[in-house]
Coordinates of C-alpha atoms in Angstrom, one line a residue:
M1 CA 195.2 20.9 112.3
S2 CA 195.9 24.0 114.3
R3 CA 193.9 27.2 114.1
K4 CA 195.6 30.6 114.2
R5 CA 194.5 32.5 117.3
V6 CA 193.8 36.2 117.2
S7 CA 194.6 38.3 120.3
T8 CA 192.1 41.0 121.1
T9 CA 192.3 44.0 123.4
T10 CA 189.3 45.6 124.9
I11 CA 189.5 49.1 126.2
I12 CA 187.1 50.2 128.9
G13 CA 186.6 54.0 129.0
G14 CA 189.3 54.6 126.4
S15 CA 188.7 58.4 126.4
D16 CA 189.6 58.6 130.0
G17 CA 193.3 58.6 129.5
P18 CA 195.2 57.2 132.4
T19 CA 192.1 55.6 134.0
S20 CA 191.5 53.3 131.0
I21 CA 191.6 49.5 131.5
F22 CA 192.9 47.1 129.0
L23 CA 191.6 43.5 128.9
V24 CA 193.4 41.1 126.7
G25 CA 192.0 37.8 125.5
N26 CA 192.0 35.4 122.6
K27 CA 189.4 34.8 119.8
G28 CA 189.2 32.0 117.4
G29 CA 188.9 28.2 117.4
K30 CA 186.2 26.1 118.8
L31 CA 185.5 26.7 122.5
S32 CA 184.8 24.0 125.1
L33 CA 181.9 24.3 127.5
R34 CA 184.3 25.5 130.2
Q35 CA 185.7 28.2 127.9
K36 CA 182.2 29.4 127.0
L37 CA 181.3 29.7 130.7
E38 CA 184.5 31.6 131.4
R39 CA 183.7 33.9 128.6
V40 CA 180.2 34.6 130.0
C41 CA 181.8 35.3 133.4
Y42 CA 184.3 37.6 131.8
K43 CA 181.6 39.5 130.0
V44 CA 179.6 40.0 133.3
R45 CA 182.8 41.2 135.1
K46 CA 183.5 43.6 132.2
K47 CA 180.0 45.1 132.3
R48 CA 180.3 45.5 136.1
A49 CA 183.7 47.2 135.7
E50 CA 182.4 49.5 133.0
K51 CA 179.5 50.6 135.2
S52 CA 181.6 51.2 138.3
I53 CA 184.6 53.2 136.9
K54 CA 184.1 56.8 136.1
A55 CA 186.5 59.4 134.7
D56 CA 188.5 61.4 137.2
A57 CA 186.9 59.6 140.1
H58 CA 189.7 57.3 141.0
T59 CA 193.5 57.2 141.1
M60 CA 195.3 54.5 139.2
D61 CA 196.2 52.8 142.5
Q62 CA 192.5 52.7 143.5
V63 CA 191.6 51.3 140.1
C64 CA 194.2 48.5 140.4
E65 CA 193.1 47.7 144.0
Y66 CA 189.5 47.5 142.9
I67 CA 190.3 45.2 140.0
V68 CA 192.3 42.9 142.2
N69 CA 190.0 42.8 145.2
E70 CA 186.5 43.0 143.6
L71 CA 187.0 41.2 140.3
G72 CA 189.6 38.7 141.4
Y73 CA 192.3 39.6 138.8
T74 CA 196.0 39.3 139.5
E75 CA 198.7 41.8 138.5
V76 CA 201.2 40.4 136.0
D77 CA 204.9 40.5 137.0
K78 CA 206.5 43.2 134.8
S79 CA 209.6 41.1 134.3
E80 CA 207.7 38.4 132.5
S81 CA 208.2 38.1 128.7
R82 CA 204.5 38.1 128.0
Y83 CA 204.0 41.4 129.8
K84 CA 206.9 43.0 127.9
E85 CA 205.5 41.7 124.6
E86 CA 201.9 43.0 125.3
Y87 CA 203.3 46.3 126.5
R88 CA 205.3 46.8 123.3
E89 CA 202.3 45.8 121.1
M90 CA 200.0 48.2 123.0
R91 CA 202.6 51.0 122.7
A92 CA 203.0 50.4 119.0
S93 CA 199.2 50.4 118.6
F94 CA 199.0 53.8 120.3
L95 CA 201.8 55.3 118.2
M96 CA 200.2 54.1 115.0
Q97 CA 196.8 55.4 116.1
Y98 CA 197.9 58.8 117.3
R99 CA 201.1 59.4 115.4
P100 CA 200.7 57.5 112.1
E101 CA 203.5 59.5 110.4

């Protein structure tokens, strides 16, 4: 039996405009011990990022550099199909939120 997974997007500092950070993950299904530990680590990293990033204090390049160097994330290749799909979904979400007509 397979369970349907729901993709979630977390926005850190959403009112900051171009300095917002989007973290994408999956919810649903029973988690293994490893997945639970990874989720705890993720939450700790998220809290750390929320505390350290302030509006109008950093350029987008500085934010990206911080995320890669301090938090250990890697930038996704923009030619990958998953990146393109997530970008389209995020854009559609913004359009529906701010221009519902």
